Coordinates of C-alpha atoms in Angstrom, one line a residue:
X1270 CA 94.6 105.2 114.9
X1271 CA 95.5 106.9 111.7
X1272 CA 94.1 105.4 108.5
X1273 CA 96.8 103.8 106.1
X1274 CA 97.6 105.9 103.1
X1275 CA 97.9 104.0 99.8
X1276 CA 98.9 104.9 96.1
X1277 CA 96.6 103.5 93.5
X1278 CA 98.6 102.1 90.6
X1279 CA 96.1 102.5 87.9
X1280 CA 98.1 105.6 86.7
X1281 CA 101.3 103.8 86.8
X1282 CA 100.7 100.5 85.1
X1283 CA 103.4 101.6 82.5
X1284 CA 105.8 100.9 85.1
X1285 CA 106.7 97.4 86.3
X1286 CA 104.9 96.6 89.5
X1287 CA 108.3 96.3 91.6
X1288 CA 109.2 99.6 90.4
X1289 CA 106.2 101.3 91.8
X1290 CA 106.4 99.5 95.1
X1291 CA 109.9 100.8 95.3
X1292 CA 108.6 104.2 94.9
X1293 CA 105.6 104.4 96.7
X1294 CA 107.6 102.9 99.8
X1295 CA 110.3 105.7 99.4
X1296 CA 107.7 108.6 99.4
X1297 CA 106.2 107.2 102.7
X1298 CA 103.0 105.3 101.5
X1299 CA 101.6 102.4 103.5
X1300 CA 100.7 100.4 100.8
X1301 CA 99.3 100.2 97.5
X1302 CA 95.8 100.0 95.8
X1303 CA 96.8 97.4 93.1
X1304 CA 95.3 97.9 89.6
X1305 CA 94.2 94.5 87.6
X1306 CA 96.4 96.7 84.9
X1307 CA 100.0 96.1 83.3
X1308 CA 102.1 93.6 85.2
X1309 CA 100.7 94.8 88.2
X1310 CA 98.0 92.2 88.5
X1311 CA 96.1 89.6 86.0
X1312 CA 93.0 88.3 87.6
X1313 CA 93.0 85.2 85.3
X1314 CA 96.1 84.2 87.0
X1315 CA 94.2 84.2 90.6
X1316 CA 94.9 80.5 91.2
X1317 CA 98.0 79.8 89.5
X1318 CA 100.9 78.4 91.8
X1319 CA 102.9 81.1 93.1
X1320 CA 101.4 84.0 91.4
X1321 CA 99.8 85.8 94.5
X1322 CA 102.8 84.9 96.7
X1323 CA 105.3 86.6 94.4
X1324 CA 103.0 89.8 94.5
X1325 CA 103.0 89.8 98.1
X1326 CA 106.7 89.2 98.5
X1327 CA 107.3 92.4 96.4
X1328 CA 105.0 94.2 98.8
X1329 CA 106.8 92.8 101.9
X1330 CA 110.4 93.6 100.3
X1331 CA 109.0 97.4 100.5
X1332 CA 107.2 97.2 103.6
X1333 CA 104.0 97.9 102.1
X1334 CA 100.7 96.2 102.4
X1335 CA 97.4 96.0 100.4
X1336 CA 93.8 96.8 101.5
X1337 CA 92.3 96.7 98.4
X1338 CA 92.7 96.1 94.4
X1339 CA 91.1 97.6 91.5
X1340 CA 89.7 96.5 88.0
X1341 CA 88.1 99.7 86.6
X1342 CA 88.8 99.2 82.9
X1343 CA 87.2 95.4 82.5
X1344 CA 84.3 96.6 84.8
X1345 CA 83.5 99.1 82.2
X1346 CA 83.0 96.7 79.7
X1347 CA 80.5 94.8 81.3
X1348 CA 77.2 97.1 80.7
X1349 CA 78.8 99.4 78.1
X1350 CA 76.8 100.0 75.0
X1351 CA 78.3 100.5 72.7
X1352 CA 81.2 98.5 72.6
X1353 CA 83.8 99.7 70.2
X1354 CA 87.3 101.1 69.5
X1355 CA 87.4 102.9 73.1
X1356 CA 87.2 99.6 74.7
X1357 CA 89.8 97.6 72.6
X1358 CA 92.3 100.0 73.9
X1359 CA 91.4 99.3 77.4
X1360 CA 90.3 95.8 78.2
X1361 CA 93.1 93.6 76.8
X1362 CA 93.4 91.1 74.3
X1363 CA 92.1 88.2 76.2
X1364 CA 88.9 90.2 77.2
X1365 CA 88.6 91.9 73.8
X1366 CA 88.6 88.6 71.8
X1367 CA 87.3 88.8 68.4
X1368 CA 85.5 92.1 69.4
X1369 CA 82.0 90.9 69.4
X1370 CA 80.3 93.3 71.8
X1371 CA 78.3 90.8 73.6
X1372 CA 81.4 88.4 74.0
X1373 CA 83.3 91.3 75.3
X1374 CA 80.6 92.0 78.0
X1375 CA 80.4 88.4 78.8
X1376 CA 84.5 88.0 79.2
X1377 CA 84.6 91.4 81.1
X1378 CA 82.2 89.9 83.7
X1379 CA 83.9 86.6 83.9
X1380 CA 87.2 88.7 84.7
X1381 CA 85.4 90.6 87.5
X1382 CA 84.4 87.0 89.0
X1383 CA 88.0 86.3 88.8
X1384 CA 89.0 89.5 90.5
X1385 CA 86.8 88.7 93.5
X1386 CA 88.7 85.5 93.7
X1387 CA 92.2 87.2 93.3
X1388 CA 91.1 89.7 96.2
X1389 CA 90.6 86.8 98.5
X1390 CA 93.8 85.1 97.7
X1391 CA 95.6 88.2 98.5
X1392 CA 93.7 88.6 101.6
X1393 CA 91.7 91.7 100.8
X1394 CA 88.1 92.2 101.1
X1395 CA 87.3 95.0 98.6
X1396 CA 87.6 95.6 94.8
X1397 CA 87.2 98.9 93.4
X1398 CA 85.9 99.5 89.9
X1399 CA 83.5 100.8 87.4
X1400 CA 80.2 99.2 86.3
X1401 CA 79.8 100.6 82.7
X1402 CA 76.2 101.6 81.5
X1403 CA 74.2 101.0 78.6
X1404 CA 72.2 104.3 79.2
X1405 CA 75.1 106.6 79.7
X1406 CA 74.7 107.5 76.0
X1407 CA 71.3 109.0 76.4
X1408 CA 72.6 111.5 79.3
X1409 CA 71.7 114.5 77.5
X1410 CA 68.2 113.2 77.2
X1411 CA 67.7 114.5 73.5
X1412 CA 66.6 113.6 71.1
X1413 CA 63.8 112.4 73.6
X1414 CA 64.3 109.1 75.5
X1415 CA 61.2 107.3 76.5
X1416 CA 61.4 106.1 80.3
X1417 CA 61.2 102.5 79.5
X1418 CA 64.8 102.9 78.0
X1419 CA 66.1 104.2 81.1
X1420 CA 64.4 101.4 83.4
X1421 CA 65.7 98.9 80.8
X1422 CA 69.2 100.2 81.4
X1423 CA 69.1 99.8 85.2
X1424 CA 67.6 96.2 84.7
X1425 CA 70.4 95.4 82.4
X1426 CA 73.0 96.6 85.1
X1427 CA 71.1 94.3 87.6
X1428 CA 71.1 91.0 85.2
X1429 CA 74.5 91.5 84.5
X1430 CA 76.2 92.4 88.0
X1431 CA 74.0 90.4 90.2
X1432 CA 75.9 87.0 89.1
X1433 CA 79.2 89.0 89.4
X1434 CA 78.3 90.0 92.9
X1435 CA 77.0 86.4 93.6
X1436 CA 80.8 85.5 93.2
X1437 CA 81.8 88.2 95.4
X1438 CA 79.6 87.2 98.2
X1439 CA 80.8 83.7 98.0
X1440 CA 84.4 84.8 98.4
X1441 CA 83.5 87.5 101.0
X1442 CA 84.5 90.3 99.0
X1443 CA 82.7 94.0 98.8
X1444 CA 82.6 95.7 95.5
X1445 CA 83.4 99.5 95.8
X1446 CA 81.6 101.2 92.9
X1447 CA 83.4 104.4 91.6
X1448 CA 80.6 107.2 91.2
X1449 CA 81.7 108.5 87.8
X1450 CA 80.3 109.9 84.6
X1451 CA 79.9 107.1 82.0
X1452 CA 78.6 104.4 84.7
X1453 CA 75.3 103.5 86.0
X1454 CA 76.0 105.7 88.9
X1455 CA 77.2 108.9 88.1
X1456 CA 75.6 111.4 90.3
X1457 CA 73.5 111.7 93.5
X1458 CA 70.2 110.4 92.3
X1459 CA 71.6 107.7 89.7
X1460 CA 73.6 106.4 92.8
X1461 CA 70.1 106.0 94.8
X1462 CA 68.5 104.3 91.8
X1463 CA 71.8 102.0 91.1
X1464 CA 71.5 100.7 94.9
X1465 CA 67.5 100.1 94.3
X1466 CA 68.0 98.3 91.1
X1467 CA 70.0 95.4 93.0
X1468 CA 68.2 95.3 96.2
X1469 CA 70.6 97.2 98.2
X1470 CA 72.4 94.2 98.4
X1471 CA 75.7 94.4 100.7
X1472 CA 78.2 93.1 98.4
X1473 CA 77.9 96.4 96.4
X1474 CA 79.1 99.6 97.9
X1475 CA 80.9 103.1 97.0
X1476 CA 84.1 104.1 96.4
X1477 CA 84.0 107.7 97.4
X1478 CA 86.1 110.0 95.0
X1479 CA 85.3 113.6 95.2
X1480 CA 87.3 114.7 92.0
X1481 CA 84.1 113.7 89.9
X1482 CA 81.8 115.2 92.1
X1483 CA 83.1 118.6 92.2
X1484 CA 82.7 119.6 88.3
X1485 CA 79.2 118.1 88.6
X1486 CA 78.0 120.2 91.5
X1487 CA 77.7 117.4 94.1
X1488 CA 78.8 117.9 97.4
X1489 CA 81.3 115.3 98.4
X1490 CA 80.8 115.9 102.1
X1491 CA 77.0 115.4 102.2
X1492 CA 77.5 112.3 99.8
X1493 CA 79.5 110.7 102.5
X1494 CA 76.8 111.2 105.1
X1495 CA 74.1 110.2 103.0
X1496 CA 75.6 107.0 102.0
X1497 CA 77.6 106.4 105.0
X1498 CA 76.7 102.6 105.1
X1499 CA 78.1 102.1 101.7
X1500 CA 81.2 103.9 101.5
X1501 CA 83.5 100.9 101.4
X1502 CA 86.9 102.6 100.0
X1503 CA 88.2 105.9 99.4
X1504 CA 90.2 107.3 96.3
X1505 CA 91.5 110.9 96.7
X1506 CA 91.9 112.9 93.6
X1507 CA 91.3 116.8 92.9
X1508 CA 89.7 118.6 90.6
X1509 CA 90.1 122.5 90.0
X1510 CA 87.0 124.2 88.6
X1511 CA 87.3 127.1 86.3
X1512 CA 84.1 127.9 84.4
X1513 CA 84.4 131.1 83.2
X1514 CA 81.4 131.4 80.7
X1515 CA 83.8 130.0 78.1
X1516 CA 85.2 127.2 79.8
X1517 CA 82.3 125.1 80.6
X1518 CA 81.4 121.9 82.7
X1519 CA 81.3 119.7 79.5
X1520 CA 84.9 120.2 78.8
X1521 CA 84.3 121.0 75.2
X1522 CA 86.1 117.7 73.8
X1523 CA 89.1 119.6 74.8
X1524 CA 92.4 117.3 76.2
X1525 CA 93.4 117.0 80.0
X1526 CA 95.5 120.3 80.7
X1527 CA 94.1 122.6 78.0
X1528 CA 93.5 125.9 79.9
X1529 CA 90.1 126.3 78.0
X1530 CA 88.6 123.2 79.9
X1531 CA 85.9 124.3 82.4
X1532 CA 87.5 121.8 85.1
X1533 CA 90.7 119.7 85.4
X1534 CA 92.3 117.0 87.6
X1535 CA 95.0 118.3 89.6
X1536 CA 97.3 117.0 92.4
X1537 CA 95.6 116.2 95.5
X1538 CA 95.5 119.6 97.7
X1539 CA 95.7 121.9 94.6
X1540 CA 92.1 122.0 93.9
X1541 CA 88.8 122.9 95.0
X1542 CA 88.0 119.6 97.3
X1543 CA 87.1 120.3 100.7
X1544 CA 89.6 117.9 102.2
X1545 CA 89.1 118.7 105.8
X1546 CA 85.5 118.6 105.9
X1547 CA 85.7 115.4 104.1
X1548 CA 88.1 113.6 106.3
X1549 CA 86.0 115.0 109.2
X1550 CA 83.1 113.2 107.7
X1551 CA 84.6 109.9 107.0
X1552 CA 85.5 110.0 110.9
X1553 CA 82.2 110.7 111.9
X1554 CA 80.5 107.9 109.9
X1555 CA 83.4 105.5 111.3
X1556 CA 85.3 105.1 108.0
X1557 CA 88.7 103.4 109.2
X1558 CA 89.8 102.1 105.7
X1559 CA 92.7 103.2 103.3
X1560 CA 93.0 106.4 102.2
X1561 CA 94.0 105.9 98.6
X1562 CA 95.9 108.8 96.5
X1563 CA 94.8 108.4 92.9
X1564 CA 97.4 110.9 91.5
X1565 CA 96.4 112.5 88.3
X1566 CA 97.6 115.9 87.0
X1567 CA 98.4 116.8 83.2
X1568 CA 100.3 120.0 84.2
X1569 CA 102.8 118.4 86.8
X1570 CA 105.4 115.5 86.8
X1571 CA 104.1 112.6 88.9
X1572 CA 107.4 112.0 90.5
X1573 CA 106.9 115.4 92.2
X1574 CA 103.2 115.2 92.4
X1575 CA 102.6 111.7 93.9
X1576 CA 104.9 112.4 97.3
X1577 CA 103.6 116.0 97.6
X1578 CA 99.9 114.6 97.3
X1579 CA 100.4 112.5 100.3
X1580 CA 102.2 115.0 102.4
X1581 CA 99.2 117.4 101.5
X1582 CA 96.5 114.8 102.9
X1583 CA 98.3 113.5 105.7
X1584 CA 97.8 116.9 107.8
X1585 CA 93.9 116.2 107.4
X1586 CA 94.2 112.7 109.0
X1587 CA 94.1 113.7 112.6
X1588 CA 92.7 111.7 115.3
X1589 CA 89.2 112.0 116.2
X1590 CA 88.3 113.5 119.9
X1591 CA 88.2 111.2 122.6
X1592 CA 86.0 113.6 124.7
X1593 CA 82.4 114.4 123.7
X1594 CA 81.4 118.0 123.7
X1595 CA 79.1 117.5 126.2
X1596 CA 81.3 115.7 128.7
X1597 CA 84.1 118.2 128.2
X1598 CA 81.7 121.2 129.1
X1599 CA 79.9 119.7 131.8
X1600 CA 79.9 120.8 135.4
X1601 CA 82.8 119.2 137.3
X1602 CA 81.5 120.3 140.6

């Protein structure tokens, strides 16, 4: 059975929710991965009479479904240190408040708990997002960073996220963390350590997004296999790597779309992600959840790119063989 294709609305939060639903439906998407952003979703209104129903009515109007919602921006503020002007621009006035860092972290954690409740009210079982990190600032490990500081960073993550995950458990919701630079889990070994830090509790899994793996040199296909019991959701974004000796992996503080960058996000199907091998791996581990297209390409109009990306990836979502190799080639005498 084909997996449903959804459009992640995070990059479309400047548009009204109904407009995005109408566009996605017209392009042939099966549903939306709805971001808690703009007017798309407000986690603090999870128990407001009629609120959830109004969102479901819009989905139904355009023959769309929802399998997951996302709250990357507030999740980022749960563990981050420092909390500064960057967070004020993304977390909204309710979470920002007076800007006191610990207050921001506390309110962000509360919103993540509300997001679990909102997911249950919407009838979905997965929330996608970020965790933030108090130790990402030390990624270069110079000036030298004592091991105890890194240990404390993982403990800080566990202390802040376990109470959030308790609410996820209470509501039957899973959190799918997107492995991403600036998070507590940003590559292979930090993912291993993150899972260890919370005792591999089932409420915490992974959102497989290969775009951030490509420029770091992580094999996205092996990642699927090695973390097969934790792939709770899939976001499809593509990356074109062009490291020339001048254009480097670190990006050189250059904006998206600058040709001097060593890598950039491009519309799915136009980059270096091995999509066919990845889809085959997802099939092999039994992933039957949504294939959510996170469209991002600084050099392309999104109204052109979003339907193009859907067409580009659908061709890889072919049905698995119903006959094993051994059975097919065994003697029939």
